[in-house]
PDB file of C-alpha atoms in Angstrom:
ATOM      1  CA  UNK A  66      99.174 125.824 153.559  1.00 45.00           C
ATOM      2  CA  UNK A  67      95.653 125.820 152.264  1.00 57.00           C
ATOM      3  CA  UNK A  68      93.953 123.181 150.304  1.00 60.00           C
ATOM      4  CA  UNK A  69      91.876 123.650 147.555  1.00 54.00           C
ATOM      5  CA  UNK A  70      88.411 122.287 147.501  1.00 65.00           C
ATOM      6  CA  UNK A  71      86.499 120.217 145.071  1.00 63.00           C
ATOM      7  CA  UNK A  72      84.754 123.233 143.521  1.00 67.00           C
ATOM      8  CA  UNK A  73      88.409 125.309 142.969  1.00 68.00           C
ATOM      9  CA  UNK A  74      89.678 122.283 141.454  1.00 64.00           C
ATOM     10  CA  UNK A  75      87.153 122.272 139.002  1.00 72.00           C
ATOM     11  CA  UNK A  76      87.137 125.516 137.796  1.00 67.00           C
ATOM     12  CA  UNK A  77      90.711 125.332 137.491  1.00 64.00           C
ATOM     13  CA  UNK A  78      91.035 122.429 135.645  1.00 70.00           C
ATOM     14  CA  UNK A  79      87.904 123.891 133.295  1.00 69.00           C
ATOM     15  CA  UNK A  80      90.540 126.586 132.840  1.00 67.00           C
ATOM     16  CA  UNK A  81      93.475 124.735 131.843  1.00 70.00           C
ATOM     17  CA  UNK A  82      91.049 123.209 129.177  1.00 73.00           C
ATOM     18  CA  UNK A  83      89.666 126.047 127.912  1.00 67.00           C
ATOM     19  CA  UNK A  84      93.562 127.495 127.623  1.00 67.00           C
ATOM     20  CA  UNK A  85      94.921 124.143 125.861  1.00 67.00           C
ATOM     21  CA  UNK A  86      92.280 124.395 123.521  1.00 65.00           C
ATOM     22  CA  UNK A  87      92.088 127.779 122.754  1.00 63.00           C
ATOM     23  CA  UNK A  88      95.872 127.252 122.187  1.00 53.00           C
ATOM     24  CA  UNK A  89      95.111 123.893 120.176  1.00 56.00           C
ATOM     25  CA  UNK A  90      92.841 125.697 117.858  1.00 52.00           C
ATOM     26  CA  UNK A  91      94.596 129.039 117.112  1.00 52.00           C
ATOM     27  CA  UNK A  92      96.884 127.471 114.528  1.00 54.00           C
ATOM     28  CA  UNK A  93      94.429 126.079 112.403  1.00 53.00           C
ATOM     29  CA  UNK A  94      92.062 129.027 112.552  1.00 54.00           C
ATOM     30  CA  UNK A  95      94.380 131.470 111.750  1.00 54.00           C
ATOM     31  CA  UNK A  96      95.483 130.296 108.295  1.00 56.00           C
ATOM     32  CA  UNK A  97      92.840 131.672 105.445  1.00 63.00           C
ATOM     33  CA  UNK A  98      90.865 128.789 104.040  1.00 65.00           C
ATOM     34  CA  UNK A  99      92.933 128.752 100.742  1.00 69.00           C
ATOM     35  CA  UNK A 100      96.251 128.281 102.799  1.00 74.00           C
ATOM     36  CA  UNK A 101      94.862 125.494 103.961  1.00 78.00           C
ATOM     37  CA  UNK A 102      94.046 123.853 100.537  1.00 81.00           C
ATOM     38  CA  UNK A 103      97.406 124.672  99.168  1.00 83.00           C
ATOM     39  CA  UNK A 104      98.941 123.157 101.749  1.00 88.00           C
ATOM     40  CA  UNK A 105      97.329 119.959 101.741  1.00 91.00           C
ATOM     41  CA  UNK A 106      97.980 120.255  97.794  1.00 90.00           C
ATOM     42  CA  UNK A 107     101.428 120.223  98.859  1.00 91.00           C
ATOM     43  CA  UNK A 108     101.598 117.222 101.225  1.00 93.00           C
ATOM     44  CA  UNK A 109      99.175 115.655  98.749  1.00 91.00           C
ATOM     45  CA  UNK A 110     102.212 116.071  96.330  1.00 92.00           C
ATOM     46  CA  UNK A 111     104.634 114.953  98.932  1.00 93.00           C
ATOM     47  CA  UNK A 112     102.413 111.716  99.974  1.00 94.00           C
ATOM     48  CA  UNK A 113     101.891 110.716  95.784  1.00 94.00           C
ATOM     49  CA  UNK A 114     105.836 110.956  95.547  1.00 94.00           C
ATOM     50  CA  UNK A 115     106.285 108.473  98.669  1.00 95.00           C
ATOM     51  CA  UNK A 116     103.252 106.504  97.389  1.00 95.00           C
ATOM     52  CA  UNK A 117     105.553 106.081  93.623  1.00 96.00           C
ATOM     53  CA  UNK A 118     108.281 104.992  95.462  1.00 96.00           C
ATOM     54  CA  UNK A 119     106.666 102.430  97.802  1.00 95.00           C
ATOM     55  CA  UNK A 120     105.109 100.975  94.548  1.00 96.00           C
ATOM     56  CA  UNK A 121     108.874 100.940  92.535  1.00 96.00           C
ATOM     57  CA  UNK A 122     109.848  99.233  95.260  1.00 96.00           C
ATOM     58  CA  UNK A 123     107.062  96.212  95.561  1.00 96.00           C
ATOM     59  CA  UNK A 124     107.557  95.856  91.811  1.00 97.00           C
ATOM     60  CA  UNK A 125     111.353  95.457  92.318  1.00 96.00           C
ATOM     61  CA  UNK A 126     110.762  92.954  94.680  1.00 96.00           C
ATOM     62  CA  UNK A 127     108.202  91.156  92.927  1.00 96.00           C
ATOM     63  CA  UNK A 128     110.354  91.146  89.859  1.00 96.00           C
ATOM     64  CA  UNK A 129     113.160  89.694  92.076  1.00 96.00           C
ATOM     65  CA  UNK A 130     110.836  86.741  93.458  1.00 95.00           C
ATOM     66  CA  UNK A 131     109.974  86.004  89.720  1.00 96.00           C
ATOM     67  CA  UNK A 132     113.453  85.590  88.802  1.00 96.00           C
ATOM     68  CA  UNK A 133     113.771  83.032  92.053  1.00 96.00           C
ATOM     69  CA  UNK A 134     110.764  81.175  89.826  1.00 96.00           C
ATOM     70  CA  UNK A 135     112.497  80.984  87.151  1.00 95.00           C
ATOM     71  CA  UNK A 136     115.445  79.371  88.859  1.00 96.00           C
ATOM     72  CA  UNK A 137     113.192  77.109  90.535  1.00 96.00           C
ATOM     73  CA  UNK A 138     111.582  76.248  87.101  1.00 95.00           C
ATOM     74  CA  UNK A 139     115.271  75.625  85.729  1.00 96.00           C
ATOM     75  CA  UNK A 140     116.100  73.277  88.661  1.00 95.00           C
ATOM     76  CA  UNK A 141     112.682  71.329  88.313  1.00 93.00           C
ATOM     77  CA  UNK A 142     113.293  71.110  84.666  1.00 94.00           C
ATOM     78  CA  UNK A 143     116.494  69.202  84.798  1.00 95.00           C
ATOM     79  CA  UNK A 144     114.777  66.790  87.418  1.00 91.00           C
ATOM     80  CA  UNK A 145     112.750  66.136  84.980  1.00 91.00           C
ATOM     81  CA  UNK A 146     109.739  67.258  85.861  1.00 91.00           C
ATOM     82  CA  UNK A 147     106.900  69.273  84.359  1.00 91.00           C
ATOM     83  CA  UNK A 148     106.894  72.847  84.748  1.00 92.00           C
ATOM     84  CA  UNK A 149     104.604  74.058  81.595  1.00 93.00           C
ATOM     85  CA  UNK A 150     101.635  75.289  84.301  1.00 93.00           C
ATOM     86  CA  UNK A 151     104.714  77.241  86.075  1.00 95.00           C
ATOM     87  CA  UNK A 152     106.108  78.591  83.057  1.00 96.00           C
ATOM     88  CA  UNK A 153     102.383  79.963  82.213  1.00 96.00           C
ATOM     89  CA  UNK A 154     101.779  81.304  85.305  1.00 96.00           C
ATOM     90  CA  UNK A 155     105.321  83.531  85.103  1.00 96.00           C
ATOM     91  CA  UNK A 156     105.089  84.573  81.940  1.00 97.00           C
ATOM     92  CA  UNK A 157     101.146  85.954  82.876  1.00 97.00           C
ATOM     93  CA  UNK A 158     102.888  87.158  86.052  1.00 97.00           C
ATOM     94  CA  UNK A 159     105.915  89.406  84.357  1.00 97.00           C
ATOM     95  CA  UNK A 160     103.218  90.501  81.591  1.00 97.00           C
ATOM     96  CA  UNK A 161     101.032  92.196  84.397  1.00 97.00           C
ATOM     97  CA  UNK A 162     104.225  93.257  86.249  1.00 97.00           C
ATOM     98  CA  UNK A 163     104.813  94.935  83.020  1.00 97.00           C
ATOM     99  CA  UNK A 164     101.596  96.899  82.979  1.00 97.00           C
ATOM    100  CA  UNK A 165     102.282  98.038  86.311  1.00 97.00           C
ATOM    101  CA  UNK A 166     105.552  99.499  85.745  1.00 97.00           C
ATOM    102  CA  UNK A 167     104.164 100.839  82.689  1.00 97.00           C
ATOM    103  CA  UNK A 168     101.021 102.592  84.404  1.00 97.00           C
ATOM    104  CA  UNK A 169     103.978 103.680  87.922  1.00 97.00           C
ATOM    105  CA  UNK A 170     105.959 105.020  84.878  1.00 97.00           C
ATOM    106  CA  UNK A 171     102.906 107.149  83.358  1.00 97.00           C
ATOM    107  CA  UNK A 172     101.846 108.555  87.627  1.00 96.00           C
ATOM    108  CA  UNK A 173     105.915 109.185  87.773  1.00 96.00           C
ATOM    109  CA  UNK A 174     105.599 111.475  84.677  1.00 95.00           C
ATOM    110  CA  UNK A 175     103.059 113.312  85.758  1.00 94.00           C
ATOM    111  CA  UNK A 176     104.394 113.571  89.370  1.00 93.00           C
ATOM    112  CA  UNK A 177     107.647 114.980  87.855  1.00 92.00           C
ATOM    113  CA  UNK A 178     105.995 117.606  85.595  1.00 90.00           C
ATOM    114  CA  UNK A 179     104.240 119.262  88.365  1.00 88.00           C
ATOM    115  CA  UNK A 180     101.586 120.756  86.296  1.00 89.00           C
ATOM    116  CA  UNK A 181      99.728 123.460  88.939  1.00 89.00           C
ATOM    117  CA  UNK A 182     103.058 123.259  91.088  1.00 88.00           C
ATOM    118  CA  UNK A 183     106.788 125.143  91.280  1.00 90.00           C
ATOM    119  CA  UNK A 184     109.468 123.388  91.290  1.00 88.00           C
ATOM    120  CA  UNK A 185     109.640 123.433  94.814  1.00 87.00           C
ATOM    121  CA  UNK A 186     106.765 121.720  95.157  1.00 87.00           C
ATOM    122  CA  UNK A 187     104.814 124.858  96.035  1.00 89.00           C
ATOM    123  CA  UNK A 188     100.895 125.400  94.790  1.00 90.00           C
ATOM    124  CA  UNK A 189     100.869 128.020  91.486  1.00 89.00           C
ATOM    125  CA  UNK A 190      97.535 126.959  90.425  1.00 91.00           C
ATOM    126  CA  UNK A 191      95.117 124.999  92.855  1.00 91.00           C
ATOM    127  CA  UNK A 192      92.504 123.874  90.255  1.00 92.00           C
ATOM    128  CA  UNK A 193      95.683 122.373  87.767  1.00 93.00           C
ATOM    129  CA  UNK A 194      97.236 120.807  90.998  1.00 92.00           C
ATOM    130  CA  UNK A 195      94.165 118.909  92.017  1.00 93.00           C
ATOM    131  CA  UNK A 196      93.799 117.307  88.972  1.00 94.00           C
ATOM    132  CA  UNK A 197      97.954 116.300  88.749  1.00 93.00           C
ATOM    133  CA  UNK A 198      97.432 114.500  91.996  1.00 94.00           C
ATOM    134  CA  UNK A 199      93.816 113.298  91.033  1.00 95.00           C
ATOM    135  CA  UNK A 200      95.285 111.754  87.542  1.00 96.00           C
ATOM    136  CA  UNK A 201      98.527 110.453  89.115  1.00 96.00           C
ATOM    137  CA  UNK A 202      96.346 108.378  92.067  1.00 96.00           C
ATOM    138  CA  UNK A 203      94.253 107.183  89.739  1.00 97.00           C
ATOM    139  CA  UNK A 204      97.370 105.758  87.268  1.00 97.00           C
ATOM    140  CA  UNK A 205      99.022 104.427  90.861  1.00 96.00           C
ATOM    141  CA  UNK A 206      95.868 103.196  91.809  1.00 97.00           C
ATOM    142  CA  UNK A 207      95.290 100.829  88.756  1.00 96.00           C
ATOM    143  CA  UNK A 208      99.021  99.933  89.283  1.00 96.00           C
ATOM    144  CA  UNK A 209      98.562  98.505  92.195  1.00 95.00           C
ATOM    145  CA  UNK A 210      95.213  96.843  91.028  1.00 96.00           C
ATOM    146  CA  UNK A 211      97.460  95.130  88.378  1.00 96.00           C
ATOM    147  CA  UNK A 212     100.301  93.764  90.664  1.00 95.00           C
ATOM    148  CA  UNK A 213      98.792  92.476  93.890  1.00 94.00           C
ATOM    149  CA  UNK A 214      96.581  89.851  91.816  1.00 96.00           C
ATOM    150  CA  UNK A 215      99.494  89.246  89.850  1.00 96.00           C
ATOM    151  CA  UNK A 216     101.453  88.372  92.975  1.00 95.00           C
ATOM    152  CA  UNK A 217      98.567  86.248  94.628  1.00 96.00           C
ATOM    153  CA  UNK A 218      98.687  84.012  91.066  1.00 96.00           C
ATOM    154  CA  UNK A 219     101.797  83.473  90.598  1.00 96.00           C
ATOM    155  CA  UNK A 220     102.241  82.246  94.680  1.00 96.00           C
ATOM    156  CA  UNK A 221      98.874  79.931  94.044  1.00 96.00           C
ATOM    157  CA  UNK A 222     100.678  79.225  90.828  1.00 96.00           C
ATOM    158  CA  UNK A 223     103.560  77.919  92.995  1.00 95.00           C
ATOM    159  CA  UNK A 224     101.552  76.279  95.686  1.00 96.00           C
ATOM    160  CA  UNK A 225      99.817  74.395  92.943  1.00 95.00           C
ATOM    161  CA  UNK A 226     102.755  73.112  91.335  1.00 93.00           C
ATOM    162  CA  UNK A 227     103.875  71.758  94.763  1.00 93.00           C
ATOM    163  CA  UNK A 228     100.786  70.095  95.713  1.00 94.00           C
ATOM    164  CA  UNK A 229     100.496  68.235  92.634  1.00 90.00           C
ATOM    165  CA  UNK A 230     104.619  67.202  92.909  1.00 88.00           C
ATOM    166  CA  UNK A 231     103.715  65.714  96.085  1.00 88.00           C
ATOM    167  CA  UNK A 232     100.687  63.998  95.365  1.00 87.00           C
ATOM    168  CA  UNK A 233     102.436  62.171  92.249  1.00 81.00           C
ATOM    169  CA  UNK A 234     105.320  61.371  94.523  1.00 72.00           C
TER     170      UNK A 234
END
């Protein structure tokens, strides 16, 4: 049995590069330029729709963990204590909540007509497409600039509240 030398194993292993790229690369190349945008169109479609969930779902919760406030306010308020800084803070913190369902809603609505896509999701016109998913991040986008400093006030809000009920203690 013969061994190969240094300078065989480098040539082959140049080889098996060349062939793993070559093989790497064909896919890509081979699909015309505006396949390519309409299928990242597509998955742009595909990624806004998970994006509109993820954000239904962080409201939902949030909404939940307001209603927990609430009860917490209720329970303070027949110890006897002052809650009027809480009670701000929660109504401030459902009002934004609001706007952000309210702005998710609008990105939904566009999401769901489509405009520039089939109903299967499927690029008709690229221009109209682009600016669906360009309008609909936008709208998401100043969702989720709405809730997340809602979220942080209401839990400084909280700690607040706290603090002070243990310094007067």
């Amino acid at each position: 049995m013969k061994t190969l030398k240094l300078g065989e194993w480098s040539v082959l292993g140049l080889l098996m590069i060349v062939l793993l790229v070559g093989v790497w690369a064909t896919p890509a190349l081979a699909a015309p330029a505006e396949q390519q945008d309409f299928i990242r169109l597509e998955y742009g479609l595909k990624r806004a729709l998970l994006w509109a969930d993820a954000l239904q779902d962080r409201i939902d919760n949030l909404t939940g963990g307001g209603n927990l406030v609430d009860e917490f306010i209720v329970d303070e308020q027949e110890k006897g204590h002052d809650t009027a800084s809480l009670e701000r803070a929660l109504v401030t913190f459902r009002t934004k909540v609001g706007v952000a369902q309210e702005s998710l809603n609008t990105a939904v609505g566009i999401l769901e007509n489509k405009a520039g896509f089939d109903e299967n999701g499927e690029v008709l016109e690229p221009q109209q497409a682009r600016e669906t998913l360009k309008t609909a991040h936008r709208t998401m986008q100043d969702a989720r600039q709405t809730l997340f400093p809602a979220a942080q006030d209401l839990r400084q809000a909280m700690r607040d509240y706290l603090q002070d009920r243990r310094e007067r203690r």
